[in-house]
CSV table of C-alpha atoms and ligand atoms in Angstrom, one decimal:
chain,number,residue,atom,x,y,z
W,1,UNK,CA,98.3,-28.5,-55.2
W,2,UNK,CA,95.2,-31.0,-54.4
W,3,UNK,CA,93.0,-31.9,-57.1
W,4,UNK,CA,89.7,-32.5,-55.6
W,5,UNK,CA,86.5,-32.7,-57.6
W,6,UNK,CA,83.1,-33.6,-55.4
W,7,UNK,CA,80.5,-35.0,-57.1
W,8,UNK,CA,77.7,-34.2,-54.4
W,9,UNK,CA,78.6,-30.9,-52.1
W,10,UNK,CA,76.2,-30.2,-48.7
W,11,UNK,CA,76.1,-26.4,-48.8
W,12,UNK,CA,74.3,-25.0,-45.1
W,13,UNK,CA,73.0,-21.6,-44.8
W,14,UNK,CA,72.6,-21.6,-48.6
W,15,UNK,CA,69.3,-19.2,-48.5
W,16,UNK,CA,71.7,-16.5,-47.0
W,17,UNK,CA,73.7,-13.9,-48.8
W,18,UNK,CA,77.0,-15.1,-49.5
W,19,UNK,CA,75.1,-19.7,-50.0
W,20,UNK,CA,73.0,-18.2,-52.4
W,21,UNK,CA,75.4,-16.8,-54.5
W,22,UNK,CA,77.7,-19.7,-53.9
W,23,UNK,CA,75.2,-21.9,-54.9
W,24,UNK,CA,74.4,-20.2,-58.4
W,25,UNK,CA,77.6,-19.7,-59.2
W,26,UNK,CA,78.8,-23.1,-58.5
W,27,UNK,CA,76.7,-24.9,-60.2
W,28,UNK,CA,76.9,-22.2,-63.7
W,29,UNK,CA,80.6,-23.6,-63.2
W,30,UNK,CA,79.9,-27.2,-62.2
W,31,UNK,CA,77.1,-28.6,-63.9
W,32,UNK,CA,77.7,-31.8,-63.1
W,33,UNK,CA,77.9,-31.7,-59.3
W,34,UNK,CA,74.8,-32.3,-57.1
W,35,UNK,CA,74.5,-29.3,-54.8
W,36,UNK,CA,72.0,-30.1,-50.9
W,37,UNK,CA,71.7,-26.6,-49.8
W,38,UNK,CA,70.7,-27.3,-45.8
W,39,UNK,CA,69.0,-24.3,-44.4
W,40,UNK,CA,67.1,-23.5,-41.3
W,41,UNK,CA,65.4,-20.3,-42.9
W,42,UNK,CA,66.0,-17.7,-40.1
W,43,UNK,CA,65.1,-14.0,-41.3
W,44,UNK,CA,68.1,-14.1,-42.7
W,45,UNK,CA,67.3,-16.7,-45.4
W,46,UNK,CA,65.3,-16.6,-48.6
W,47,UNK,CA,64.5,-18.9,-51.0
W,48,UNK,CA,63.6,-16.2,-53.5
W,49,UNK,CA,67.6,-16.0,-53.6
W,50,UNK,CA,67.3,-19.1,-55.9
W,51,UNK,CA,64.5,-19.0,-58.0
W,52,UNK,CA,66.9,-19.9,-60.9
W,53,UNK,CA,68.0,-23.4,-59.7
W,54,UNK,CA,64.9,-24.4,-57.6
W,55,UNK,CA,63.8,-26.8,-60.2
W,56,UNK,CA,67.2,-28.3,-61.2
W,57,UNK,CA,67.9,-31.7,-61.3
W,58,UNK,CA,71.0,-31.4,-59.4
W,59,UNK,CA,69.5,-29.1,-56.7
W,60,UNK,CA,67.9,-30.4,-53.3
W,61,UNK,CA,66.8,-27.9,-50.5
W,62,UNK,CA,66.0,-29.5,-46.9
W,63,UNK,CA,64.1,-27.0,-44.6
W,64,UNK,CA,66.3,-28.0,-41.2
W,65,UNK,CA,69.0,-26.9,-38.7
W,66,UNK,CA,72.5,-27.8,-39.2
W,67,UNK,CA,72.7,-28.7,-35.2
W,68,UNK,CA,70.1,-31.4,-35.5
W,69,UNK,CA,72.9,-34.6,-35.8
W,70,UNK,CA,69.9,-36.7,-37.0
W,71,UNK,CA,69.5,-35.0,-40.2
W,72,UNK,CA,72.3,-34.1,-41.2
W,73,UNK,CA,74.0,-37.7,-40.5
W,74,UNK,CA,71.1,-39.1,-42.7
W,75,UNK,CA,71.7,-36.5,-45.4
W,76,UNK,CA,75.3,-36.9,-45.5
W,77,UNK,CA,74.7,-41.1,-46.1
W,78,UNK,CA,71.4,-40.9,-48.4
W,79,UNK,CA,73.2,-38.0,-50.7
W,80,UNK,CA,76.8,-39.7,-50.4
W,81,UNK,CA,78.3,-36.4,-49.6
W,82,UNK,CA,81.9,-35.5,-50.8
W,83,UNK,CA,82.3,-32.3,-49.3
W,84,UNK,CA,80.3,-29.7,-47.1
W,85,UNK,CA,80.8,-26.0,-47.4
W,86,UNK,CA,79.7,-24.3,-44.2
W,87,UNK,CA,78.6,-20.9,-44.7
W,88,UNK,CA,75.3,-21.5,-41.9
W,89,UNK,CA,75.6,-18.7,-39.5
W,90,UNK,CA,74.1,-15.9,-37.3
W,91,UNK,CA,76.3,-13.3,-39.0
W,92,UNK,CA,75.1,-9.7,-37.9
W,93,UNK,CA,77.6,-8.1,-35.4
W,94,UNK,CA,74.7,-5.6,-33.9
W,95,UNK,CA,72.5,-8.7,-33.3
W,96,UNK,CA,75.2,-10.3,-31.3
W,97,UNK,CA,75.5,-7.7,-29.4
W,98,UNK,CA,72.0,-7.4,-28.0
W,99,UNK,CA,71.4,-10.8,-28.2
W,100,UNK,CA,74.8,-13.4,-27.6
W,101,UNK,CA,72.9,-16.9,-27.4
W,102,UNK,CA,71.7,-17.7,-30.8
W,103,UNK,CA,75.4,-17.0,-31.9
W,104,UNK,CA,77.0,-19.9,-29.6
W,105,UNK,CA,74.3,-22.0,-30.2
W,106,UNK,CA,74.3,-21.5,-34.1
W,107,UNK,CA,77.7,-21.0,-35.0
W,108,UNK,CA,79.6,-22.7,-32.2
W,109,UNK,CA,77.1,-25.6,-31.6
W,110,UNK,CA,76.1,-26.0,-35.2
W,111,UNK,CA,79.3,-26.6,-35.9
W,112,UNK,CA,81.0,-29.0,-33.6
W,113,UNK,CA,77.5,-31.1,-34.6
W,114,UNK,CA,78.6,-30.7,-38.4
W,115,UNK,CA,82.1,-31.9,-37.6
W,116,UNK,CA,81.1,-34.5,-35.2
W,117,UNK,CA,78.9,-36.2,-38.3
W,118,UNK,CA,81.0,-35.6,-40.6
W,119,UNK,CA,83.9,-37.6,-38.7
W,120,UNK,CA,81.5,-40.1,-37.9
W,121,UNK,CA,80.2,-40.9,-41.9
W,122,UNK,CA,84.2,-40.1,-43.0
W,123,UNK,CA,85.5,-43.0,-41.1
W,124,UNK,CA,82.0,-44.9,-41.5
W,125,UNK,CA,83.5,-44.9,-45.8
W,126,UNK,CA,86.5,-45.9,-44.6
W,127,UNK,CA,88.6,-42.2,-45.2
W,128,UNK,CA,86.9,-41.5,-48.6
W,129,UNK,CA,87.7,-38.8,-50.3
W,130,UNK,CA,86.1,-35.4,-48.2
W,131,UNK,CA,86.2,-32.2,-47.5
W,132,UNK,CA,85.0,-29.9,-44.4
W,133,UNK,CA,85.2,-26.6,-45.7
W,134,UNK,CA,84.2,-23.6,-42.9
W,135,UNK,CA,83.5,-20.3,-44.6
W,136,UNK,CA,84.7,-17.7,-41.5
W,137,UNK,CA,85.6,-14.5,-41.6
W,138,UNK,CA,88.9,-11.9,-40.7
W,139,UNK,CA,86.4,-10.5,-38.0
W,140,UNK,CA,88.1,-12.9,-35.8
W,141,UNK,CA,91.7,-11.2,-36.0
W,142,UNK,CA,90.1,-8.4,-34.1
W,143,UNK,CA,90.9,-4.8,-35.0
W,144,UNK,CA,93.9,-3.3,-36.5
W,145,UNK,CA,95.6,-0.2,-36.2
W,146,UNK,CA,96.4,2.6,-38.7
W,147,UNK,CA,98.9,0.2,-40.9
W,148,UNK,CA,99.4,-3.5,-41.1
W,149,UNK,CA,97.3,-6.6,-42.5
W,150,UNK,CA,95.7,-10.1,-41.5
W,151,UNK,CA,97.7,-12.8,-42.2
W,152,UNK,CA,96.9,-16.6,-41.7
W,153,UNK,CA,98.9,-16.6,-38.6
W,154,UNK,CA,98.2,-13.4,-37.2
W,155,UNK,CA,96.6,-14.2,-33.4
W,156,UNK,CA,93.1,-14.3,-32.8
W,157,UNK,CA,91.8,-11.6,-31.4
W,158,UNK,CA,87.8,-11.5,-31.6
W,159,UNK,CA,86.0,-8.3,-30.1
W,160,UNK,CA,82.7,-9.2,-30.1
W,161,UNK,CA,79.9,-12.2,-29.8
W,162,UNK,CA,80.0,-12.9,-33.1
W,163,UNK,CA,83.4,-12.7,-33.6
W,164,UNK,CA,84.3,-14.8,-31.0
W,165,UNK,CA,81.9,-17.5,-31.7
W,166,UNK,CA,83.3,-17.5,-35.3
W,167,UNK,CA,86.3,-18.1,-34.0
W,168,UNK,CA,85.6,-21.2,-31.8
W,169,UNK,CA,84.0,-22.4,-34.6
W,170,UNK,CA,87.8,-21.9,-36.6
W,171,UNK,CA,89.0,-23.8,-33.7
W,172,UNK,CA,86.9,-26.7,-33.5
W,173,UNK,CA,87.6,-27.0,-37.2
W,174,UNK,CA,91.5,-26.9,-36.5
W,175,UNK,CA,91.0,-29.6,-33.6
W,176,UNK,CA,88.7,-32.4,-36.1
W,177,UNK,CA,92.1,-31.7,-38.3
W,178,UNK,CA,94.5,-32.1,-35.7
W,179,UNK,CA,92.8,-35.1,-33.6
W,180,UNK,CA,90.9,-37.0,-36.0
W,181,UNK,CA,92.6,-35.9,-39.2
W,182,UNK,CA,89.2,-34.6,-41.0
W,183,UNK,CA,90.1,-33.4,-43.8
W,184,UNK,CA,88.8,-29.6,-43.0
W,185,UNK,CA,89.6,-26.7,-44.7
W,186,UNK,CA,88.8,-23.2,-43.5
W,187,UNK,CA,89.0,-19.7,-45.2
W,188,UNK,CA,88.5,-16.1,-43.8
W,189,UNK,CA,87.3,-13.6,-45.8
W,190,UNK,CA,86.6,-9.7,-45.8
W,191,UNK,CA,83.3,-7.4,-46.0
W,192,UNK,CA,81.4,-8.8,-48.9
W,193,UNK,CA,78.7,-7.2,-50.8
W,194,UNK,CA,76.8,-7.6,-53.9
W,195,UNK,CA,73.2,-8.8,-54.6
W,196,UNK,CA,71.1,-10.3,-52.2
W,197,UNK,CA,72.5,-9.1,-48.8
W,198,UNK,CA,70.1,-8.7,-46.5
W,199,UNK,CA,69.5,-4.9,-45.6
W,200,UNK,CA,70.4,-4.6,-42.4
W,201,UNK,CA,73.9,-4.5,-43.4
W,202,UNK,CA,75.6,-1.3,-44.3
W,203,UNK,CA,75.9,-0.9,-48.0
W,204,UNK,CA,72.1,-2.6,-48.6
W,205,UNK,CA,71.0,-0.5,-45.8
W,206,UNK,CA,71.9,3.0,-47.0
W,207,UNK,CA,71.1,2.1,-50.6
W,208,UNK,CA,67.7,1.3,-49.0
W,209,UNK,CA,67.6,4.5,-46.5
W,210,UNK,CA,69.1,6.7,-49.5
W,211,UNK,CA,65.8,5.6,-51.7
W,212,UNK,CA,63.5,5.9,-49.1
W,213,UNK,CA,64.6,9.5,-47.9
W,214,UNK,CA,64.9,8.2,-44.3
W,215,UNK,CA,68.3,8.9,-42.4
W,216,UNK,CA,71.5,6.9,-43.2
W,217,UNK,CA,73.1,6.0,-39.3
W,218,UNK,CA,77.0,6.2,-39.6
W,219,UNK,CA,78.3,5.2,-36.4
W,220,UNK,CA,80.2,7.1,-34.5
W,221,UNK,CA,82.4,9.3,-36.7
W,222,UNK,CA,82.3,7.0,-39.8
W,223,UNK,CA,86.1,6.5,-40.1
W,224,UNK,CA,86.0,3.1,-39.4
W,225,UNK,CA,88.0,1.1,-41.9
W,226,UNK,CA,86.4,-2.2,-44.0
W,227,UNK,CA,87.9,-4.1,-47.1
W,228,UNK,CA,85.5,-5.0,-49.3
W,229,UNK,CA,85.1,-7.5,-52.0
W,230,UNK,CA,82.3,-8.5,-54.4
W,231,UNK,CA,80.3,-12.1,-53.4
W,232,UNK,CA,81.0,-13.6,-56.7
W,233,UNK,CA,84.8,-13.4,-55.7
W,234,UNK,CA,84.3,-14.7,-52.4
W,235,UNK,CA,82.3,-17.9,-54.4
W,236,UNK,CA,85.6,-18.4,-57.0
W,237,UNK,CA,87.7,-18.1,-53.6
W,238,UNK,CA,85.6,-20.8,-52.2
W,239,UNK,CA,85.6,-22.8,-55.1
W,240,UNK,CA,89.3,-22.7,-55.6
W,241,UNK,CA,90.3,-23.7,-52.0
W,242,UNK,CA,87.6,-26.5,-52.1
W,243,UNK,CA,89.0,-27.8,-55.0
W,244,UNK,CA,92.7,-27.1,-54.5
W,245,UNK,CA,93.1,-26.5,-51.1
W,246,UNK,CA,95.5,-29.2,-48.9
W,247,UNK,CA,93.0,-30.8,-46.2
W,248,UNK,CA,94.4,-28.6,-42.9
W,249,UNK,CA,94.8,-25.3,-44.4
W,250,UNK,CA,93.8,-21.9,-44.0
W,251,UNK,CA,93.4,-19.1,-46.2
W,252,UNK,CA,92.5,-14.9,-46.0
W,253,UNK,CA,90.1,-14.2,-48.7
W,254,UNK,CA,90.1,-10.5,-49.7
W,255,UNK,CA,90.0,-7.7,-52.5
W,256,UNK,CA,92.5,-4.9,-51.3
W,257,UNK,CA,89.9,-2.8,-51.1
W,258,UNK,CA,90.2,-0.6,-48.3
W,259,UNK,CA,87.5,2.1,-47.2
W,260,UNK,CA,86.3,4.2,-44.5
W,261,UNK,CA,82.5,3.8,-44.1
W,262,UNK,CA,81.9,7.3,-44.4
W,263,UNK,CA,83.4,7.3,-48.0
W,264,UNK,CA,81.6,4.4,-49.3
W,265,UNK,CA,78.5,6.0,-47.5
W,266,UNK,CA,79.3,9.5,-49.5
W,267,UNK,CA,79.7,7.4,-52.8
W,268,UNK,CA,76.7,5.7,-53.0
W,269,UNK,CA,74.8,8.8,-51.7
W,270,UNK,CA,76.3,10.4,-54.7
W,271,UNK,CA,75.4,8.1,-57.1
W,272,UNK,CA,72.1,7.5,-56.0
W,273,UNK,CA,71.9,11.5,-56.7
W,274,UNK,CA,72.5,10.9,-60.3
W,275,UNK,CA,70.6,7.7,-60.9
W,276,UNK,CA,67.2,9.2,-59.2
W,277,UNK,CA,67.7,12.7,-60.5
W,278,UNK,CA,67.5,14.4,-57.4
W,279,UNK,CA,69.2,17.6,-56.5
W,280,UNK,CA,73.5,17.3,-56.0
W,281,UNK,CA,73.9,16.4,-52.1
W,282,UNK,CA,70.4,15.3,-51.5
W,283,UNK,CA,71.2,11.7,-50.3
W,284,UNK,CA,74.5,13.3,-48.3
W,285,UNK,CA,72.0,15.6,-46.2
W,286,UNK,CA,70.6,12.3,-44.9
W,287,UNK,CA,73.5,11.4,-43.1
W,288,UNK,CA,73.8,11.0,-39.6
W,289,UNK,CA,76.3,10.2,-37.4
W,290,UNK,CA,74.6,8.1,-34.3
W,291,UNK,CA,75.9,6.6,-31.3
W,292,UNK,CA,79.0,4.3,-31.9
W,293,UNK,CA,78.5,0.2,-31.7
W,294,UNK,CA,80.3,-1.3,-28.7
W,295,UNK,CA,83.4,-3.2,-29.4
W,296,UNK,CA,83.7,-1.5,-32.7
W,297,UNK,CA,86.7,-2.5,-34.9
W,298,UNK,CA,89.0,0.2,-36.3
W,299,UNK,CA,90.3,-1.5,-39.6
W,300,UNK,CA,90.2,-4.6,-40.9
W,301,UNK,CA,92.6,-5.3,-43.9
W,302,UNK,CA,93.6,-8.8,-45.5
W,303,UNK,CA,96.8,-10.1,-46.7
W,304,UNK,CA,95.4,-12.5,-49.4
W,305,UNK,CA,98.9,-13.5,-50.8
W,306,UNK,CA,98.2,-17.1,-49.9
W,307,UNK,CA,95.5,-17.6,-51.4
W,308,UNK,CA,97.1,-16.0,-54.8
W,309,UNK,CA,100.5,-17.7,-54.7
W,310,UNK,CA,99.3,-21.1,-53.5
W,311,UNK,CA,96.2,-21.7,-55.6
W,312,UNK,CA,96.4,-19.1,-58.3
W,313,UNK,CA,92.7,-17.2,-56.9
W,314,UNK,CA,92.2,-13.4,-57.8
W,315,UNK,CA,89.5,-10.8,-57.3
W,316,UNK,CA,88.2,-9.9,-60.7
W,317,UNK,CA,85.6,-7.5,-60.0
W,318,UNK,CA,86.6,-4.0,-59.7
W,319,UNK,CA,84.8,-2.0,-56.9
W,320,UNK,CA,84.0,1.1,-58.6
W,321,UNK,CA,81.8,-1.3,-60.7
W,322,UNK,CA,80.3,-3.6,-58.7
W,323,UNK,CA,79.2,-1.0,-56.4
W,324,UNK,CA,77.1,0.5,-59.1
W,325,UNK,CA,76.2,-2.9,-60.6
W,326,UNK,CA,75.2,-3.7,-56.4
W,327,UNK,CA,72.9,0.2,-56.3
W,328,UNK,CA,71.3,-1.0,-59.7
W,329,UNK,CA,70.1,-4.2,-58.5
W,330,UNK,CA,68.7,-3.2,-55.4
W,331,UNK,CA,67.1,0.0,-57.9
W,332,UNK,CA,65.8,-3.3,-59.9
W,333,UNK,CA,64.5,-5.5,-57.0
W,334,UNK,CA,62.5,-3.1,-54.8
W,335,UNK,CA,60.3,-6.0,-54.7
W,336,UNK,CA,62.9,-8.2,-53.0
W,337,UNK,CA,63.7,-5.5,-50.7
W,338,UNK,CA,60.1,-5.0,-49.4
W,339,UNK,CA,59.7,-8.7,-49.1
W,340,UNK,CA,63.0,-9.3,-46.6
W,341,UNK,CA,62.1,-6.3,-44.6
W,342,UNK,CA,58.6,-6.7,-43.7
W,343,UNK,CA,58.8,-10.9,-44.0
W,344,UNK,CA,56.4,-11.3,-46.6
W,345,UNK,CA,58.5,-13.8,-47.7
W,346,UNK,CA,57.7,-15.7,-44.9
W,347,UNK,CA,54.4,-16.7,-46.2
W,348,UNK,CA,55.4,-19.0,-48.6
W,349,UNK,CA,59.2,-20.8,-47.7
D,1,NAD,P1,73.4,-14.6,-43.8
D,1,NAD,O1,73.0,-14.1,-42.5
D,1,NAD,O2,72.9,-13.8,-45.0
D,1,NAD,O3,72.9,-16.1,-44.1
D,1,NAD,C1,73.0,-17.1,-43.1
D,1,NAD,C2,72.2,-18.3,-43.5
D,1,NAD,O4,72.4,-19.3,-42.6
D,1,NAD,C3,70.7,-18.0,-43.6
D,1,NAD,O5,70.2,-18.5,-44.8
D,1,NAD,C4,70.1,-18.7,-42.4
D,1,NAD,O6,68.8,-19.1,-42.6
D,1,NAD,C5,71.1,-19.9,-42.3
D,1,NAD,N1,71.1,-20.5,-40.9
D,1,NAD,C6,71.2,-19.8,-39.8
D,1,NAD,N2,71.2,-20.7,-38.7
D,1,NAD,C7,71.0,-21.9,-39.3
D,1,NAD,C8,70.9,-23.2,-38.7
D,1,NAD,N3,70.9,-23.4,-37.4
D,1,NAD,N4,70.8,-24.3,-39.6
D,1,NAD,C9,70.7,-24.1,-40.9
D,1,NAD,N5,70.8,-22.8,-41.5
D,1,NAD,C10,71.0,-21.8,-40.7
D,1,NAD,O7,75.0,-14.7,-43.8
D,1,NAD,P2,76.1,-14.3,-44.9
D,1,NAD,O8,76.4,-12.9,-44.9
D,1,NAD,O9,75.6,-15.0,-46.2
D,1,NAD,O10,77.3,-15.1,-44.3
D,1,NAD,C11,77.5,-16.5,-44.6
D,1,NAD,C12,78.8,-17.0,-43.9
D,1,NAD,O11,79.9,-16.2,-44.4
D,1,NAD,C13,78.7,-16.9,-42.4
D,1,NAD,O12,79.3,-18.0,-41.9
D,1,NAD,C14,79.6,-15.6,-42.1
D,1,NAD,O13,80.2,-15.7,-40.9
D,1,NAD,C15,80.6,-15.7,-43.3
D,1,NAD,N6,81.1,-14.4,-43.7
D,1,NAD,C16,80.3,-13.4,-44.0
D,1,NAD,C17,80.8,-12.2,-44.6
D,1,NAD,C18,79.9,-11.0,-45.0
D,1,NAD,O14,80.4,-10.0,-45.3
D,1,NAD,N7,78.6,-11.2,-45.0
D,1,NAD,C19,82.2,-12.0,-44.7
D,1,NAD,C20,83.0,-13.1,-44.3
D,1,NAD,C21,82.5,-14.3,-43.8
D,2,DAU,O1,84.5,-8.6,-42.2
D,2,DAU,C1,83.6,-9.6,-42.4
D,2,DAU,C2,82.3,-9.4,-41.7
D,2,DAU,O2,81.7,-8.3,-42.4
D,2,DAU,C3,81.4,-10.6,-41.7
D,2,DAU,O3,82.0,-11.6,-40.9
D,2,DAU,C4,80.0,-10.2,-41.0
D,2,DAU,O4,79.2,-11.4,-41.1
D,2,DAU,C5,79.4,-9.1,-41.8
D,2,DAU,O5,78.2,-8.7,-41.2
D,2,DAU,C6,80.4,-7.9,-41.8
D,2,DAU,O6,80.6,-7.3,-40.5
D,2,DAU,P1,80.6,-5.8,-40.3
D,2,DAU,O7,80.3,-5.5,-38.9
D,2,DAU,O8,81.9,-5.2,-40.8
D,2,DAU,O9,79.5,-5.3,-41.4
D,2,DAU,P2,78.3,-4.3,-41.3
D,2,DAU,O10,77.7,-4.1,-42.6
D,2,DAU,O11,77.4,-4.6,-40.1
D,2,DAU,O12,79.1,-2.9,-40.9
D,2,DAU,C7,80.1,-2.4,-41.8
D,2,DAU,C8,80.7,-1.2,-41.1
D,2,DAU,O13,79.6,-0.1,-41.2
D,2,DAU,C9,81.0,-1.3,-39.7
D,2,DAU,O14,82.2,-0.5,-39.4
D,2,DAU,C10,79.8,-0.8,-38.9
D,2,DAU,C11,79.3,0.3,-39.9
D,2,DAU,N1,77.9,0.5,-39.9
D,2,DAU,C12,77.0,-0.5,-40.0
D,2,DAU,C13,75.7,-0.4,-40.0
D,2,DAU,C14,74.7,-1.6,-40.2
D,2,DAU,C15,77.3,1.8,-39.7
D,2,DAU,O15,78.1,2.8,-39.6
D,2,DAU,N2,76.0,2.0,-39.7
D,2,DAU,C16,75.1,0.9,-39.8
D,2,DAU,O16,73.9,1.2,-39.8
């Protein structure tokens, strides 16, 4: 097992869902590591995510786009970077469906320009110590059937825009490894949720919808099938690979946790019952089962044995409570809520 301990990490995309958490929980954990957090700001990212490390010594936002080679080849020298972790991405499936572009241009693009720099300042410091670490996702693997899991080596099979770009992304990463021996990592994890997820996603969008009375799309007959795990896991996943991971490797990230999307939508409609006193069935009545998206995967379920019996990571959230931890937050930060979806918050990033 690798022993690697980074004394100045470039996080991209840090002002999304899954950086922001990283980022707070990274540095509870590692006080004494300098954290960049490179992000363009798309609608997608909010620097209200990190009101509580904004004014830390060891924390350094730049406003800028992770395909601009300029920047981020000066940041990597100025900041002596030991390690990037590359969560930057257009991540909404439904977006790259109506609109394709952004997604190469982002998450293909963005990358190889990451890489390319990266390679460029590794062998400028003569093979230093480094790490390329690409957050992906099992959307790449495609769709499974009734049975059966994602395991590192199970072909890619991506069904849509964003899969696919994610995917290209993977294998760039693979191909810095294998040509120029960057020392890359690269993990794929499941559906995560938690606090701070933008609500155009489905668990922050039917909390939303539930509160708001307004009708809670299921699409097509909701039996589609997503594994879900908390963002805090996903950050101690990320954390352990970064830190243990061999350069070259791949691992699944995921919680076990398999439901059809009409379940979770039932649960939290149910809860949501209780915790705003309305009648029993009340958020259920809202349901309504719209048009299906195109491309849309059955199942997706990951084999995280890897991960466990390689580098020792586990889940240690329990769904049934950070689902209702995840409906009290977004109860708690109706504020946040109404900024992200008419972007107020716009007006001052
Ligand atoms: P998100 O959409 O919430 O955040 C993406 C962030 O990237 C935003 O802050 C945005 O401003 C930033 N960004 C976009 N384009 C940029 C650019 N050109 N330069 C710099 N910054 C840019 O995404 P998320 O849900 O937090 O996902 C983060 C990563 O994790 C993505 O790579 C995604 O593919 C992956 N992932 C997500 C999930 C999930 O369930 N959300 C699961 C597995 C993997
Ligand atoms: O599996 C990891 C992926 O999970 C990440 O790579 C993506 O970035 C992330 O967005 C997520 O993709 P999904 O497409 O699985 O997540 P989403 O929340 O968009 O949808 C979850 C399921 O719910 C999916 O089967 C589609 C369905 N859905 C979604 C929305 C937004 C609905 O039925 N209604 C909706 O309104």
């Amino acid at each position: 097992m690798e022993n690697f301990t980074p004394n100045t990490i470039l996080v991209t995309g840090g002002a999304g869902f899954i950086g922001s958490n990283f980022i707070k929980n990274f540095m509870d954990c590692n006080p004494g590591c300098k954290v960049i957090n490179l992000d363009i700001l798309t609608y997608a990212g909010n620097l209200e995510n990190l009101k509580s490390v904004e004014n830390m010594q060891n924390y350094r936002f730049i406003k800028g786009d992770i395909a601009d080679s300029k920047l981020v080849a000066r940041l990597l020298t100025e900041e002596n970077i030991d390690a990037i972790i590359h969560f930057a991405a257009e991540s909404h499936v439904d977006r790259s469906i109506t609109g394709p572009e952004i997604f190469v241009k982002t998450n293909v693009l963005g990358t190889q320009i990451l890489l390319e720099e990266s390679r460029k300042y590794w062998n400028e410091g003569k093979n230093k110590p480094f790490r390329f670490l690409q957050i992906s996702t099992d959307e790449v693997y495609g769709s499974l059937g009734e049975t059966g899991f994602f395991r590192e080596d199970t072909p890619l099979a991506p069904n849509s825009p964003y899969s696919a770009s994610k995917a290209a992304a993977d294998m760039l990463v693979r191909a810095y490894h294998e040509t120029f021996g960057l020392p890359t990592l690269n993990t794929r994890c499941s559906n995560n949720y938690g606090p701070f997820q933008f609500p155009e996603k489905l668990i922050p969008l039917m909390i939303n919808n539930i509160i708001n009375k307004k009708p809670l799309p299921v699409y097509g007959d909701g039996q589609n099938v997503r594994d879900w795990l908390h963002v805090k896991d996903h950050s101690t996943a990320v954390e352990t690979v970064l830190k243990k991971g061999k350069p070259g490797s791949l691992f699944n990230i995921g919680g076990n946790n398999e439901w059809k999307n009409i379940d979770i939508v039932n649960l939290i409609c149910d809860t949501l019952d209780k915790k705003l006193g309305r009648e029993q069935s009340e958020g259920r009545q809202l349901i309504t089962l719209v048009k299906d998206r195109q491309g849309h995967d059955k199942r997706y379920a990951i084999d995280a044995a890897k991960i466990k019996n390689e580098l020792g990571w586990a889940p240690a959230h329990k769904f049934q409570e950070g689902i209702i931890e995840t409906i009290d937050w977004y109860l708690e930060n109706q504020d946040w809520v109404r900024n992200v979806t008419s972007g107020e918050y716009r007006n001052y990033q």
